[in-house]
GROMACS .gro file of C-alpha atoms in nm:
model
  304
    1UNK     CA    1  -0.323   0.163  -4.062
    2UNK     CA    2  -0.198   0.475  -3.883
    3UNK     CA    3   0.098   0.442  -3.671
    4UNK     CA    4   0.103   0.600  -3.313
    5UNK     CA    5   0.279   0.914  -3.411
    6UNK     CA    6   0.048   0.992  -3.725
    7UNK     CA    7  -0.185   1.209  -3.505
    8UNK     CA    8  -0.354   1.294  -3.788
    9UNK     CA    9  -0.509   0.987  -3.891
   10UNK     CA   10  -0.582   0.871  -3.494
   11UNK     CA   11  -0.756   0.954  -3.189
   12UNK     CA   12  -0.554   0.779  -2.928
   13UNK     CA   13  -0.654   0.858  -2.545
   14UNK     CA   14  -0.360   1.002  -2.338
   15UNK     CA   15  -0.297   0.994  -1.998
   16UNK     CA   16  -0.167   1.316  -1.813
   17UNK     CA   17   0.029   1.301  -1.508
   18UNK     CA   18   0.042   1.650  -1.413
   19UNK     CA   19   0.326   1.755  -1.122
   20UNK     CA   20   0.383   2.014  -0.863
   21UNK     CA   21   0.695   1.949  -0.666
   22UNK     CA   22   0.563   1.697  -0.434
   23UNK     CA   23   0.229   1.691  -0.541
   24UNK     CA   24  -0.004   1.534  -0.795
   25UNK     CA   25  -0.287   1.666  -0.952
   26UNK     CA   26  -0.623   1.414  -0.961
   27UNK     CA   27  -0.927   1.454  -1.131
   28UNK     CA   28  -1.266   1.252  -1.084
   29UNK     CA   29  -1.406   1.210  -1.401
   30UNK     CA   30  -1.763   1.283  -1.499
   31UNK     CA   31  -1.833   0.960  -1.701
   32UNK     CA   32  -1.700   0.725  -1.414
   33UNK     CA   33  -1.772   0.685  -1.036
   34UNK     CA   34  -1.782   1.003  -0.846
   35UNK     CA   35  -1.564   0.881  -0.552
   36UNK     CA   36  -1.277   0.773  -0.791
   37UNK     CA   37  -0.943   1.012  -0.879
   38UNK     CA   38  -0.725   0.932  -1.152
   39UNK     CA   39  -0.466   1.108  -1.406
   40UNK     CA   40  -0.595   1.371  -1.614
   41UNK     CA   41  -0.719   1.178  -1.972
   42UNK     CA   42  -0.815   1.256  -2.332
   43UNK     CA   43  -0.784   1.236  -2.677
   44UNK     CA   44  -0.536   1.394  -2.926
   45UNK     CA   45  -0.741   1.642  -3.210
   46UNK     CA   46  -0.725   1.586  -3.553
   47UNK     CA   47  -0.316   1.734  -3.653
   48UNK     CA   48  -0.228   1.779  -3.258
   49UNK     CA   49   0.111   1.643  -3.175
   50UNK     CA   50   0.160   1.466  -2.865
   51UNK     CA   51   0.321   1.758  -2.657
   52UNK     CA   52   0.063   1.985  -2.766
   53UNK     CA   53  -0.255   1.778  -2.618
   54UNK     CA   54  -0.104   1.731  -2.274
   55UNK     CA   55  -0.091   2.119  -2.234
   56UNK     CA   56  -0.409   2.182  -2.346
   57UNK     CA   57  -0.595   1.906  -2.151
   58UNK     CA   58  -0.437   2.008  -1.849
   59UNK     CA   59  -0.572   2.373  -1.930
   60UNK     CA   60  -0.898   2.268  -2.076
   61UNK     CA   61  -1.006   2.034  -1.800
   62UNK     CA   62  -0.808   2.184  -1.477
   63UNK     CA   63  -0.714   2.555  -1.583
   64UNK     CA   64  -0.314   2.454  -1.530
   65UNK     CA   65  -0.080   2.599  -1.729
   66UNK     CA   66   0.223   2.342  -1.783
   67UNK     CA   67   0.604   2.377  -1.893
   68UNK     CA   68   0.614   2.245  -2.238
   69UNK     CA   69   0.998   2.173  -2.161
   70UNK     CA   70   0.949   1.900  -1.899
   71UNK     CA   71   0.656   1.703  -2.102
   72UNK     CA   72   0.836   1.356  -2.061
   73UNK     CA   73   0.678   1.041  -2.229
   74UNK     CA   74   0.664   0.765  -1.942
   75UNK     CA   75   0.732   0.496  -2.143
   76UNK     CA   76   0.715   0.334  -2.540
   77UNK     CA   77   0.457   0.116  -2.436
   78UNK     CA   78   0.183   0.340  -2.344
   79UNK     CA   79   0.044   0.728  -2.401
   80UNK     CA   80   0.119   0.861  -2.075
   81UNK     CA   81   0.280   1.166  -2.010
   82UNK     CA   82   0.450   1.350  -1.722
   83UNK     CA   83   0.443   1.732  -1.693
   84UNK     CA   84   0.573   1.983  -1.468
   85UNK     CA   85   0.354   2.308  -1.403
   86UNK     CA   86   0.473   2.622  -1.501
   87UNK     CA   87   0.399   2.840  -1.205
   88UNK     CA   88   0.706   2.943  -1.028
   89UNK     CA   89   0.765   2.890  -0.668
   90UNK     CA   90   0.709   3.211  -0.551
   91UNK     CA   91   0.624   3.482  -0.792
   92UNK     CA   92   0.672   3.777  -0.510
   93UNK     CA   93   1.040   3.617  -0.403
   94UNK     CA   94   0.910   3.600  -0.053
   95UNK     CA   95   1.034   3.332   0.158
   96UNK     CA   96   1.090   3.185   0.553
   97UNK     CA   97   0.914   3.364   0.807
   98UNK     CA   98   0.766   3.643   0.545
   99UNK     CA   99   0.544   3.383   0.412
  100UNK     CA  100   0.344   3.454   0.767
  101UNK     CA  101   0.148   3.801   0.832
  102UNK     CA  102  -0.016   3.933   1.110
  103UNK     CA  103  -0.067   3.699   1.426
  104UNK     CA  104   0.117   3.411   1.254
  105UNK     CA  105   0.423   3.593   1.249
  106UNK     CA  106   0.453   3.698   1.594
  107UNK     CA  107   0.348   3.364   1.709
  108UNK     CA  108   0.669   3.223   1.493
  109UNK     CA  109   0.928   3.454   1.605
  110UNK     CA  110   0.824   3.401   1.961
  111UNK     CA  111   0.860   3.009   1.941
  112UNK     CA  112   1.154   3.078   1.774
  113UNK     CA  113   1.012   2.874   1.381
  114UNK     CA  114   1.293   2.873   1.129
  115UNK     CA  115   1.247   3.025   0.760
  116UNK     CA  116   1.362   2.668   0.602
  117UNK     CA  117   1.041   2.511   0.795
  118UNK     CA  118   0.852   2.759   0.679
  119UNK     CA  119   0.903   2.762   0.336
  120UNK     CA  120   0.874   2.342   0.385
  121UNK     CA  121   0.551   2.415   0.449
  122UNK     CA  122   0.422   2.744   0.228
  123UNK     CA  123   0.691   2.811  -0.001
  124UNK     CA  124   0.559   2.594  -0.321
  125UNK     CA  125   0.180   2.701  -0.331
  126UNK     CA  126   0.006   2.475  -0.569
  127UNK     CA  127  -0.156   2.631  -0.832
  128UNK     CA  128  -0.553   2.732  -0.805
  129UNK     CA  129  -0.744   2.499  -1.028
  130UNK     CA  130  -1.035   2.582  -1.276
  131UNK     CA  131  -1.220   2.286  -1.270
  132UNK     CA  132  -1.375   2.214  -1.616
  133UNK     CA  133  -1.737   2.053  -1.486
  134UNK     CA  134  -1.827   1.950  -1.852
  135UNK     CA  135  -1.575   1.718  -1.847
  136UNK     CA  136  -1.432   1.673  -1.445
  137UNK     CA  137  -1.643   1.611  -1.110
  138UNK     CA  138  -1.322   1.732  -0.910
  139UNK     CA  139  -0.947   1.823  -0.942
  140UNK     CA  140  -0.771   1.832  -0.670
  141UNK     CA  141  -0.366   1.836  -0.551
  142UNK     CA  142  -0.262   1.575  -0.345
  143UNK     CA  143   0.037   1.569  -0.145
  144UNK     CA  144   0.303   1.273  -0.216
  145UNK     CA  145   0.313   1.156   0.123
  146UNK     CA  146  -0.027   1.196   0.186
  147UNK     CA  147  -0.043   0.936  -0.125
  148UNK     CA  148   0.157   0.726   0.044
  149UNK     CA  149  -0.025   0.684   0.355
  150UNK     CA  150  -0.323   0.678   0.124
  151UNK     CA  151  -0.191   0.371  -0.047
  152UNK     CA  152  -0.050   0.237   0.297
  153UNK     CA  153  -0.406   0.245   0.452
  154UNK     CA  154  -0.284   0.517   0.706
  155UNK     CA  155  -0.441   0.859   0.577
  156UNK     CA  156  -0.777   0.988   0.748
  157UNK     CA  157  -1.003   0.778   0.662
  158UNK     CA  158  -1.256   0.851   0.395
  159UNK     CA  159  -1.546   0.740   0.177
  160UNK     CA  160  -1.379   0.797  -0.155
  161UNK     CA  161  -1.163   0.537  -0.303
  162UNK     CA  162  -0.948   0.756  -0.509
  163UNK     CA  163  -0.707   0.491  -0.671
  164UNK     CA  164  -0.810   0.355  -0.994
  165UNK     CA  165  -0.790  -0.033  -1.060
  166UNK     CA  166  -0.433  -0.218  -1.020
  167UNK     CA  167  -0.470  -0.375  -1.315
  168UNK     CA  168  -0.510   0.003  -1.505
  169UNK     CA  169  -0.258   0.225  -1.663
  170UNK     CA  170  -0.325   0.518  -1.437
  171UNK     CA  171  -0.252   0.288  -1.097
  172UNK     CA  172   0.027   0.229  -1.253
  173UNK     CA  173   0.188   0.566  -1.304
  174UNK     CA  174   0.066   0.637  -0.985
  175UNK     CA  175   0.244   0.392  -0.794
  176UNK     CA  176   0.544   0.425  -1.010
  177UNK     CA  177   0.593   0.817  -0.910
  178UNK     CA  178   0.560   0.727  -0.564
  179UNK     CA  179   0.803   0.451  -0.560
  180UNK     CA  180   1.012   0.706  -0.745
  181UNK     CA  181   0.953   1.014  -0.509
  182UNK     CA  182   1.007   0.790  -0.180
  183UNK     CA  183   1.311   0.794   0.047
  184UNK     CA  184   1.416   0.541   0.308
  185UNK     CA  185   1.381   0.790   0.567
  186UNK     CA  186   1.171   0.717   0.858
  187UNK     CA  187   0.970   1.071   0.814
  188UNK     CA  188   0.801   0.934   0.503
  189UNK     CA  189   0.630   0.705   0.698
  190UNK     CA  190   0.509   0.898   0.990
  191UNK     CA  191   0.160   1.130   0.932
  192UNK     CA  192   0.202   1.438   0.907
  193UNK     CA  193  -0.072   1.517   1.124
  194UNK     CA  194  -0.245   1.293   1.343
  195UNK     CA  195  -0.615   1.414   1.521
  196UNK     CA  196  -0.938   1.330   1.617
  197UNK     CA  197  -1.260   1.428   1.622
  198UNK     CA  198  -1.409   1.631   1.896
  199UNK     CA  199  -1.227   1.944   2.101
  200UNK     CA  200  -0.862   1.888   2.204
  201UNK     CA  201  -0.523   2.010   2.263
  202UNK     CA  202  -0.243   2.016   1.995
  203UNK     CA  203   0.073   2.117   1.945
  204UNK     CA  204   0.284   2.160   1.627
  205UNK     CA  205   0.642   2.019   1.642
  206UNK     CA  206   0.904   1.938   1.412
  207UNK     CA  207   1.067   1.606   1.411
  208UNK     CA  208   1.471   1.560   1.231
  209UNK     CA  209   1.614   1.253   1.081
  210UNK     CA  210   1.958   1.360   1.257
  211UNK     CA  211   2.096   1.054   0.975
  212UNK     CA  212   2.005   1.246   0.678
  213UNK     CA  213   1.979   1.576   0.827
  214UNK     CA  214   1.604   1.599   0.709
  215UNK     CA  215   1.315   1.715   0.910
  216UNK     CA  216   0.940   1.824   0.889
  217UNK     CA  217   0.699   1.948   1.081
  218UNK     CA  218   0.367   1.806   1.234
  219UNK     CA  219   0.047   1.855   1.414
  220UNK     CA  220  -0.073   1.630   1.679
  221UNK     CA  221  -0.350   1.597   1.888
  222UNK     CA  222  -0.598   1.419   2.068
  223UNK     CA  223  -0.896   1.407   2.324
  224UNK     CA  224  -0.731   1.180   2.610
  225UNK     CA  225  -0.473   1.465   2.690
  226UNK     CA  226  -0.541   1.705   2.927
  227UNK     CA  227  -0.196   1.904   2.923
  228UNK     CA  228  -0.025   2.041   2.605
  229UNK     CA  229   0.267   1.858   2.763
  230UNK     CA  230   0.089   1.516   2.737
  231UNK     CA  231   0.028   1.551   2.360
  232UNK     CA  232   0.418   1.566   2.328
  233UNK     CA  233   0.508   1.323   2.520
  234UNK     CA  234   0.312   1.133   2.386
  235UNK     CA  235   0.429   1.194   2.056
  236UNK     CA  236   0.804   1.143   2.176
  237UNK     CA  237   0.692   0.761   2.303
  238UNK     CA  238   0.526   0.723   1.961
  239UNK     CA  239   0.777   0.774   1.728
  240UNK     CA  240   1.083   0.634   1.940
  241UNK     CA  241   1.069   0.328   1.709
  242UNK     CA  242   1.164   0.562   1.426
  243UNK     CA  243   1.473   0.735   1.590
  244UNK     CA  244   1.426   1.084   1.540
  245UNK     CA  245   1.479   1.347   1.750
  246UNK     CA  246   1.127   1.511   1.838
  247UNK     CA  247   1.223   1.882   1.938
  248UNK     CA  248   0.995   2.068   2.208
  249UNK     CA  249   0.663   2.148   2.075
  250UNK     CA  250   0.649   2.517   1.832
  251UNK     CA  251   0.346   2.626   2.017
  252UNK     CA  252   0.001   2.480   2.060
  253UNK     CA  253  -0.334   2.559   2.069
  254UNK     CA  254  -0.655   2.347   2.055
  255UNK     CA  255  -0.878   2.201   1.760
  256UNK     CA  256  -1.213   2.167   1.689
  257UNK     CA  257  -1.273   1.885   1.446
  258UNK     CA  258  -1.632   1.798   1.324
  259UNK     CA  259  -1.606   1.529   1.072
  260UNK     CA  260  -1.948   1.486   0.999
  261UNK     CA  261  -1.926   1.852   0.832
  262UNK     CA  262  -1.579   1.827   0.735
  263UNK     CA  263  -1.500   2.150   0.947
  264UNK     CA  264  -1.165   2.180   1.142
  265UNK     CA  265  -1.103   2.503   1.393
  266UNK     CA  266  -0.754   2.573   1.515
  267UNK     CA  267  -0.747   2.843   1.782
  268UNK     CA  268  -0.617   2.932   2.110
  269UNK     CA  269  -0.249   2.854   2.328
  270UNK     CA  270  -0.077   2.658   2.547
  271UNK     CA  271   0.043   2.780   2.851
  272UNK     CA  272   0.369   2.586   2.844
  273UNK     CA  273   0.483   2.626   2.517
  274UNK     CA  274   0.334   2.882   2.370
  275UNK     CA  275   0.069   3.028   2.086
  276UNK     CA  276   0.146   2.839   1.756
  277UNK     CA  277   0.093   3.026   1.454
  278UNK     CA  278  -0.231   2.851   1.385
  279UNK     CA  279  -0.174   2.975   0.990
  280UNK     CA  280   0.114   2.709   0.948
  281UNK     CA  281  -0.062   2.428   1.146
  282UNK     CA  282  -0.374   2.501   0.903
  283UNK     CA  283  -0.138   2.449   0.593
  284UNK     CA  284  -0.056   2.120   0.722
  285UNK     CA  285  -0.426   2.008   0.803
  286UNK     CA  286  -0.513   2.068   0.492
  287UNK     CA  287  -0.258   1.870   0.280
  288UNK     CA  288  -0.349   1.636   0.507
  289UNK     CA  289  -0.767   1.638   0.483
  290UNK     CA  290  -0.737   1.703   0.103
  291UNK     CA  291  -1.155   1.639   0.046
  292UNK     CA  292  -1.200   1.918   0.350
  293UNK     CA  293  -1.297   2.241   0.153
  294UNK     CA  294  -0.970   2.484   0.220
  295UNK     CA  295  -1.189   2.739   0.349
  296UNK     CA  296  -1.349   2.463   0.618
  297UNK     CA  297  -1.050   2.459   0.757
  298UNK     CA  298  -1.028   2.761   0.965
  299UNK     CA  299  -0.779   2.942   1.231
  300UNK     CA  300  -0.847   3.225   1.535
  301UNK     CA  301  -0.576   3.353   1.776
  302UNK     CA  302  -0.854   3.449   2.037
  303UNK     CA  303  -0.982   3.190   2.350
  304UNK     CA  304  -0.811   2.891   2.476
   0.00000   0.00000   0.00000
């Protein structure tokens, strides 16, 4: 009988878990439900090591180029397999406030955005994805805490149920990573953007753990504030229970969000704090509404 390691007498099924920083790469498969996302998966060739079949499924079936070096087996019980891509963060060395152009930079000098929040934000692009459709439905990246609110019930909701089973392998891993990734600070648990549907006000802030000396920026919005100033305040009430220090609003604007087409417009200013540079907000929305096409989620500097 062949032994795990004799690749050349076997075709055993790996799982991939394919990393970005904080983000995960999940792929619906064509074979099972549609509205399910799991771990990359497939089988190792006749005389391919291990190490050589998780970089070329994660090229064959999402275009991804991965560092060989990090390939980490997850455990001696099972044939799943972490891996780190190989795209670096930024290829052009920009970072902080060059990240923005045009509008979006003026708008962030003039409320005063630092570079470090900034390059929170832009400054690890994911890498574009070549979806294989012979063998995936979808690929997408999905942000860890967006995973976590996922998990936690708290995440826009949505039709698809992206976890696979508990009882499977790739739940698992899943969960594992997260449990590994998390922190026991309190801005892991809020969203990092809270809207609704309709035409609103918003404002982008950023909120500190002053304990650990973390912080993060978010969006919020909603249709039962008439004033910029009643979004933040608002905000401030809501996350008192988490004791951090909520910092006066980075601009705002307003948002048009049609679910029903899975469209989101972020345009305009606020009088009393300022333009925000929409650009940033619109990075955030969309780690945030990761089944909204990128390009549905759109920004304009004109109107109010």
């Amino acid at each position: 009988m062949a032994s795990r390691t004799d690749v050349s007498a076997c075709h055993a099924k790996i799982l991939v878990l394919v990393l970005h920083g904080d983000k995960m790469l999940l792929a619906s498969q064509t074979r099972y439900p549609q509205q399910s996302y799991a771990l990359l998966q497939g089988s190792l060739q006749q005389g391919e090591q291990q190490h050589e079949a998780v970089a070329r499924i994660s090229q064959e079936q999402a275009g991804v180029a991965v560092d060989r070096s990090s390939i980490a087996r997850l455990d001696n019980q099972s044939d799943t397999f972490s891996v780190q891509t190989s795209q670096p963060t930024q290829a052009d060395g920009a970072s902080g406030l060059k990240l923005l152009q045009g509008k979006a930079w003026d708008c962030a000098n003039e409320v005063r955005l630092k570079g470090h929040e900034v390059d929170a934000v832009l400054g690890n692009p994911s890498p574009p994805l070549q979806v294989n459709e012979a063998l995936l439905a979808d690929a997408k990246w999905f942000n860890k805490r967006w995973l976590m609110a996922f998990n936690q019930g708290t995440a826009p909701k949505s039709p698809f149920s992206f976890f696979p089973g508990e009882s499977s392998e790739a739940r698992r891993t899943i969960t594992s990573w997260l449990d590994q990734v998390k922190s026991e600070s309190p801005l892991d648990l809020i969203p990092d953007v809270a809207i609704e549907t309709g035409v609103f006000k918003y404002v982008l802030l950023v909120v500190t753990d002053t304990q650990e000396g973390r912080s993060k920026l978010i969006v919020r919005g909603d249709r039962q504030s008439g004033y910029h100033m009643d979004v933040y305040e608002k905000t401030v009430r809501e996350l008192s229970p988490y004791k951090l220090h909520v910092a006066e609003p980075l601009g705002g604007g307003r948002i048009r969000h049609d679910d029903g087409s899975k469209a989101i417009n972020i345009y305009g200013y606020s009088s009393a704090y300022g333009q925000a540079p929409h650009d940033l907000s619109a990075a955030i929305v969309r780690q945030w509404y990761p089944m909204y096409a990128p390009d549905k989620i759109t920004v304009s500097y004109e109107g109010y």
